[in-house]
Amino acid sequence: MKWSNVRVEPPTVATHLTVLLSSTARGARLARRLAGQQLAAWGVPYDSETSQAVALVTAELAANAITHGRTAGRDFRLTLLHLPEHGVVHVEMTDTRPGRLPRGPGVVESAATDAVSGRGLLLVAAYAERWGCEVRDAYTKTVWAEVRRPT
């Protein structure tokens, strides 16, 4: 074999990540860690505001997926899309309870001051440029958020 004929292509970095995770606290924790690692692979520093915002949004959406969207024996799906042409990172969390929809982005209510939960979507709304929910089939729903990247 002639080495002069061998061409080595530089590695390419995917602009999306999709992974199935168990509908457990461990799966939600892993979703957050994977988001940070994937952003670092896309060149977003791990300690940047963007990375921290995406990690927080991912953690909140994953927590909701395992708390409100869980069906026994079914996983949830994390999808991250790096959209540099739009200046955003798109986060999707797909769970198996399409009948349990969050209230829309304009209807987020704050929890009682002494409540220990109920503020997750308020945090998502604060850190995301926009967010929403889609039912794409009879078996799943996808809650998504877009976090703006500074230019």
PDB file of C-alpha atoms in Angstrom:
ATOM      1  CA  MET A   1       0.000   0.000   0.000  1.00  0.00           C
ATOM      2  CA  LYS A   2       1.323   3.421  -0.890  1.00  0.00           C
ATOM      3  CA  TRP A   3       0.968   5.892   1.942  1.00  0.00           C
ATOM      4  CA  SER A   4       0.982   8.798  -0.465  1.00  0.00           C
ATOM      5  CA  ASN A   5      -2.447   7.676  -1.702  1.00  0.00           C
ATOM      6  CA  VAL A   6      -3.992   7.547   1.761  1.00  0.00           C
ATOM      7  CA  ARG A   7      -6.004  10.610   2.653  1.00  0.00           C
ATOM      8  CA  VAL A   8      -6.934  11.207   6.268  1.00  0.00           C
ATOM      9  CA  GLU A   9      -9.996  13.382   6.786  1.00  0.00           C
ATOM     10  CA  PRO A  10     -10.110  15.567   9.877  1.00  0.00           C
ATOM     11  CA  PRO A  11     -12.669  14.398  12.427  1.00  0.00           C
ATOM     12  CA  THR A  12     -16.002  16.149  12.222  1.00  0.00           C
ATOM     13  CA  VAL A  13     -18.130  17.145  15.184  1.00  0.00           C
ATOM     14  CA  ALA A  14     -21.803  16.341  14.908  1.00  0.00           C
ATOM     15  CA  THR A  15     -24.167  19.258  15.302  1.00  0.00           C
ATOM     16  CA  HIS A  16     -26.691  17.160  17.174  1.00  0.00           C
ATOM     17  CA  LEU A  17     -26.865  14.576  19.934  1.00  0.00           C
ATOM     18  CA  THR A  18     -29.748  12.196  20.580  1.00  0.00           C
ATOM     19  CA  VAL A  19     -29.685   9.680  23.401  1.00  0.00           C
ATOM     20  CA  LEU A  20     -32.222   7.539  25.267  1.00  0.00           C
ATOM     21  CA  LEU A  21     -31.918   7.657  29.047  1.00  0.00           C
ATOM     22  CA  SER A  22     -33.666   5.768  31.835  1.00  0.00           C
ATOM     23  CA  SER A  23     -36.596   7.575  33.438  1.00  0.00           C
ATOM     24  CA  THR A  24     -34.797   7.779  36.777  1.00  0.00           C
ATOM     25  CA  ALA A  25     -32.927  10.402  38.765  1.00  0.00           C
ATOM     26  CA  ARG A  26     -29.724   8.865  37.427  1.00  0.00           C
ATOM     27  CA  GLY A  27     -30.944   9.336  33.845  1.00  0.00           C
ATOM     28  CA  ALA A  28     -31.797  12.987  34.527  1.00  0.00           C
ATOM     29  CA  ARG A  29     -28.382  13.586  36.095  1.00  0.00           C
ATOM     30  CA  LEU A  30     -26.710  11.956  33.097  1.00  0.00           C
ATOM     31  CA  ALA A  31     -28.715  14.180  30.708  1.00  0.00           C
ATOM     32  CA  ARG A  32     -27.290  17.282  32.383  1.00  0.00           C
ATOM     33  CA  ARG A  33     -23.723  15.966  32.272  1.00  0.00           C
ATOM     34  CA  LEU A  34     -24.021  14.892  28.632  1.00  0.00           C
ATOM     35  CA  ALA A  35     -25.289  18.356  27.694  1.00  0.00           C
ATOM     36  CA  GLY A  36     -22.214  20.000  29.228  1.00  0.00           C
ATOM     37  CA  GLN A  37     -19.844  17.531  27.593  1.00  0.00           C
ATOM     38  CA  GLN A  38     -21.487  17.875  24.187  1.00  0.00           C
ATOM     39  CA  LEU A  39     -21.350  21.664  24.322  1.00  0.00           C
ATOM     40  CA  ALA A  40     -17.662  21.469  25.192  1.00  0.00           C
ATOM     41  CA  ALA A  41     -17.145  19.247  22.135  1.00  0.00           C
ATOM     42  CA  TRP A  42     -18.899  21.939  20.064  1.00  0.00           C
ATOM     43  CA  GLY A  43     -16.475  24.549  21.392  1.00  0.00           C
ATOM     44  CA  VAL A  44     -18.708  26.074  24.080  1.00  0.00           C
ATOM     45  CA  PRO A  45     -16.549  26.336  27.225  1.00  0.00           C
ATOM     46  CA  TYR A  46     -17.813  24.201  30.103  1.00  0.00           C
ATOM     47  CA  ASP A  47     -17.885  27.141  32.534  1.00  0.00           C
ATOM     48  CA  SER A  48     -19.505  29.621  30.109  1.00  0.00           C
ATOM     49  CA  GLU A  49     -22.905  31.198  30.697  1.00  0.00           C
ATOM     50  CA  THR A  50     -24.274  29.328  27.682  1.00  0.00           C
ATOM     51  CA  SER A  51     -23.076  25.964  28.953  1.00  0.00           C
ATOM     52  CA  GLN A  52     -24.456  26.612  32.426  1.00  0.00           C
ATOM     53  CA  ALA A  53     -27.809  27.783  31.035  1.00  0.00           C
ATOM     54  CA  VAL A  54     -28.123  24.733  28.757  1.00  0.00           C
ATOM     55  CA  ALA A  55     -27.187  22.421  31.647  1.00  0.00           C
ATOM     56  CA  LEU A  56     -29.830  24.014  33.882  1.00  0.00           C
ATOM     57  CA  VAL A  57     -32.530  23.887  31.182  1.00  0.00           C
ATOM     58  CA  THR A  58     -31.619  20.269  30.422  1.00  0.00           C
ATOM     59  CA  ALA A  59     -31.751  19.344  34.107  1.00  0.00           C
ATOM     60  CA  GLU A  60     -35.173  20.949  34.586  1.00  0.00           C
ATOM     61  CA  LEU A  61     -36.678  19.379  31.464  1.00  0.00           C
ATOM     62  CA  ALA A  62     -35.222  15.969  32.386  1.00  0.00           C
ATOM     63  CA  ALA A  63     -36.572  16.265  35.937  1.00  0.00           C
ATOM     64  CA  ASN A  64     -40.020  17.034  34.520  1.00  0.00           C
ATOM     65  CA  ALA A  65     -39.745  14.098  32.105  1.00  0.00           C
ATOM     66  CA  ILE A  66     -39.056  11.635  34.918  1.00  0.00           C
ATOM     67  CA  THR A  67     -41.527  13.225  37.349  1.00  0.00           C
ATOM     68  CA  HIS A  68     -44.513  14.045  35.138  1.00  0.00           C
ATOM     69  CA  GLY A  69     -43.841  12.183  31.881  1.00  0.00           C
ATOM     70  CA  ARG A  70     -42.736   8.799  33.123  1.00  0.00           C
ATOM     71  CA  THR A  71     -44.324   5.531  32.051  1.00  0.00           C
ATOM     72  CA  ALA A  72     -43.011   2.397  33.752  1.00  0.00           C
ATOM     73  CA  GLY A  73     -40.407   0.638  31.635  1.00  0.00           C
ATOM     74  CA  ARG A  74     -40.094   3.471  29.097  1.00  0.00           C
ATOM     75  CA  ASP A  75     -37.115   5.797  28.646  1.00  0.00           C
ATOM     76  CA  PHE A  76     -36.973   9.488  27.826  1.00  0.00           C
ATOM     77  CA  ARG A  77     -34.971  11.012  24.987  1.00  0.00           C
ATOM     78  CA  LEU A  78     -32.591  13.956  25.115  1.00  0.00           C
ATOM     79  CA  THR A  79     -31.835  15.758  21.860  1.00  0.00           C
ATOM     80  CA  LEU A  80     -29.408  18.660  21.583  1.00  0.00           C
ATOM     81  CA  LEU A  81     -29.052  20.654  18.385  1.00  0.00           C
ATOM     82  CA  HIS A  82     -26.268  23.162  17.847  1.00  0.00           C
ATOM     83  CA  LEU A  83     -27.636  25.809  15.495  1.00  0.00           C
ATOM     84  CA  PRO A  84     -24.826  28.353  15.079  1.00  0.00           C
ATOM     85  CA  GLU A  85     -26.561  29.967  12.099  1.00  0.00           C
ATOM     86  CA  HIS A  86     -29.420  30.896  14.456  1.00  0.00           C
ATOM     87  CA  GLY A  87     -27.185  31.555  17.451  1.00  0.00           C
ATOM     88  CA  VAL A  88     -28.960  29.012  19.668  1.00  0.00           C
ATOM     89  CA  VAL A  89     -28.628  25.631  21.281  1.00  0.00           C
ATOM     90  CA  HIS A  90     -31.918  23.738  20.969  1.00  0.00           C
ATOM     91  CA  VAL A  91     -32.733  21.294  23.801  1.00  0.00           C
ATOM     92  CA  GLU A  92     -35.507  18.703  23.461  1.00  0.00           C
ATOM     93  CA  MET A  93     -36.783  16.263  26.057  1.00  0.00           C
ATOM     94  CA  THR A  94     -39.217  13.617  24.796  1.00  0.00           C
ATOM     95  CA  ASP A  95     -41.190  11.543  27.283  1.00  0.00           C
ATOM     96  CA  THR A  96     -43.983   8.972  27.098  1.00  0.00           C
ATOM     97  CA  ARG A  97     -46.928  10.877  28.574  1.00  0.00           C
ATOM     98  CA  PRO A  98     -48.465  12.983  25.778  1.00  0.00           C
ATOM     99  CA  GLY A  99     -51.590  13.530  27.872  1.00  0.00           C
ATOM    100  CA  ARG A 100     -49.673  15.410  30.572  1.00  0.00           C
ATOM    101  CA  LEU A 101     -48.797  18.692  28.925  1.00  0.00           C
ATOM    102  CA  PRO A 102     -47.108  21.591  30.694  1.00  0.00           C
ATOM    103  CA  ARG A 103     -48.924  24.858  30.682  1.00  0.00           C
ATOM    104  CA  GLY A 104     -47.835  27.015  27.768  1.00  0.00           C
ATOM    105  CA  PRO A 105     -44.908  29.448  27.913  1.00  0.00           C
ATOM    106  CA  GLY A 106     -47.199  32.382  28.673  1.00  0.00           C
ATOM    107  CA  VAL A 107     -49.018  30.532  31.453  1.00  0.00           C
ATOM    108  CA  VAL A 108     -46.145  29.591  33.760  1.00  0.00           C
ATOM    109  CA  GLU A 109     -47.232  30.158  37.339  1.00  0.00           C
ATOM    110  CA  SER A 110     -44.942  30.449  40.308  1.00  0.00           C
ATOM    111  CA  ALA A 111     -45.197  27.933  43.112  1.00  0.00           C
ATOM    112  CA  ALA A 112     -46.238  28.883  46.618  1.00  0.00           C
ATOM    113  CA  THR A 113     -43.361  30.494  48.485  1.00  0.00           C
ATOM    114  CA  ASP A 114     -43.072  27.522  50.854  1.00  0.00           C
ATOM    115  CA  ALA A 115     -43.356  24.839  48.126  1.00  0.00           C
ATOM    116  CA  VAL A 116     -40.334  22.588  47.589  1.00  0.00           C
ATOM    117  CA  SER A 117     -41.019  22.152  43.860  1.00  0.00           C
ATOM    118  CA  GLY A 118     -42.913  23.756  41.006  1.00  0.00           C
ATOM    119  CA  ARG A 119     -40.417  26.320  39.750  1.00  0.00           C
ATOM    120  CA  GLY A 120     -38.721  24.321  36.995  1.00  0.00           C
ATOM    121  CA  LEU A 121     -40.502  25.870  34.029  1.00  0.00           C
ATOM    122  CA  LEU A 122     -40.002  29.334  35.515  1.00  0.00           C
ATOM    123  CA  LEU A 123     -36.259  28.645  35.387  1.00  0.00           C
ATOM    124  CA  VAL A 124     -36.549  27.331  31.839  1.00  0.00           C
ATOM    125  CA  ALA A 125     -38.444  30.478  30.830  1.00  0.00           C
ATOM    126  CA  ALA A 126     -35.791  32.663  32.490  1.00  0.00           C
ATOM    127  CA  TYR A 127     -32.811  31.001  30.782  1.00  0.00           C
ATOM    128  CA  ALA A 128     -34.306  30.106  27.395  1.00  0.00           C
ATOM    129  CA  GLU A 129     -34.938  32.487  24.539  1.00  0.00           C
ATOM    130  CA  ARG A 130     -38.166  30.573  23.956  1.00  0.00           C
ATOM    131  CA  TRP A 131     -39.658  27.190  24.815  1.00  0.00           C
ATOM    132  CA  GLY A 132     -42.690  25.087  24.046  1.00  0.00           C
ATOM    133  CA  CYS A 133     -44.245  21.653  23.851  1.00  0.00           C
ATOM    134  CA  GLU A 134     -45.274  19.478  20.912  1.00  0.00           C
ATOM    135  CA  VAL A 135     -47.196  16.225  20.678  1.00  0.00           C
ATOM    136  CA  ARG A 136     -45.849  14.552  17.545  1.00  0.00           C
ATOM    137  CA  ASP A 137     -47.583  11.185  17.899  1.00  0.00           C
ATOM    138  CA  ALA A 138     -49.998   9.332  20.190  1.00  0.00           C
ATOM    139  CA  TYR A 139     -47.224   7.991  22.439  1.00  0.00           C
ATOM    140  CA  THR A 140     -44.852  10.864  23.191  1.00  0.00           C
ATOM    141  CA  LYS A 141     -44.558  14.570  23.813  1.00  0.00           C
ATOM    142  CA  THR A 142     -41.516  16.779  23.381  1.00  0.00           C
ATOM    143  CA  VAL A 143     -40.776  19.810  25.516  1.00  0.00           C
ATOM    144  CA  TRP A 144     -38.140  22.012  23.915  1.00  0.00           C
ATOM    145  CA  ALA A 145     -36.185  25.161  24.715  1.00  0.00           C
ATOM    146  CA  GLU A 146     -33.730  27.341  22.837  1.00  0.00           C
ATOM    147  CA  VAL A 147     -30.830  28.949  24.683  1.00  0.00           C
ATOM    148  CA  ARG A 148     -29.224  31.931  22.939  1.00  0.00           C
ATOM    149  CA  ARG A 149     -25.465  31.830  22.368  1.00  0.00           C
ATOM    150  CA  PRO A 150     -23.680  35.156  22.660  1.00  0.00           C
ATOM    151  CA  THR A 151     -22.174  36.284  19.360  1.00  0.00           C
TER     152      THR A 151
END
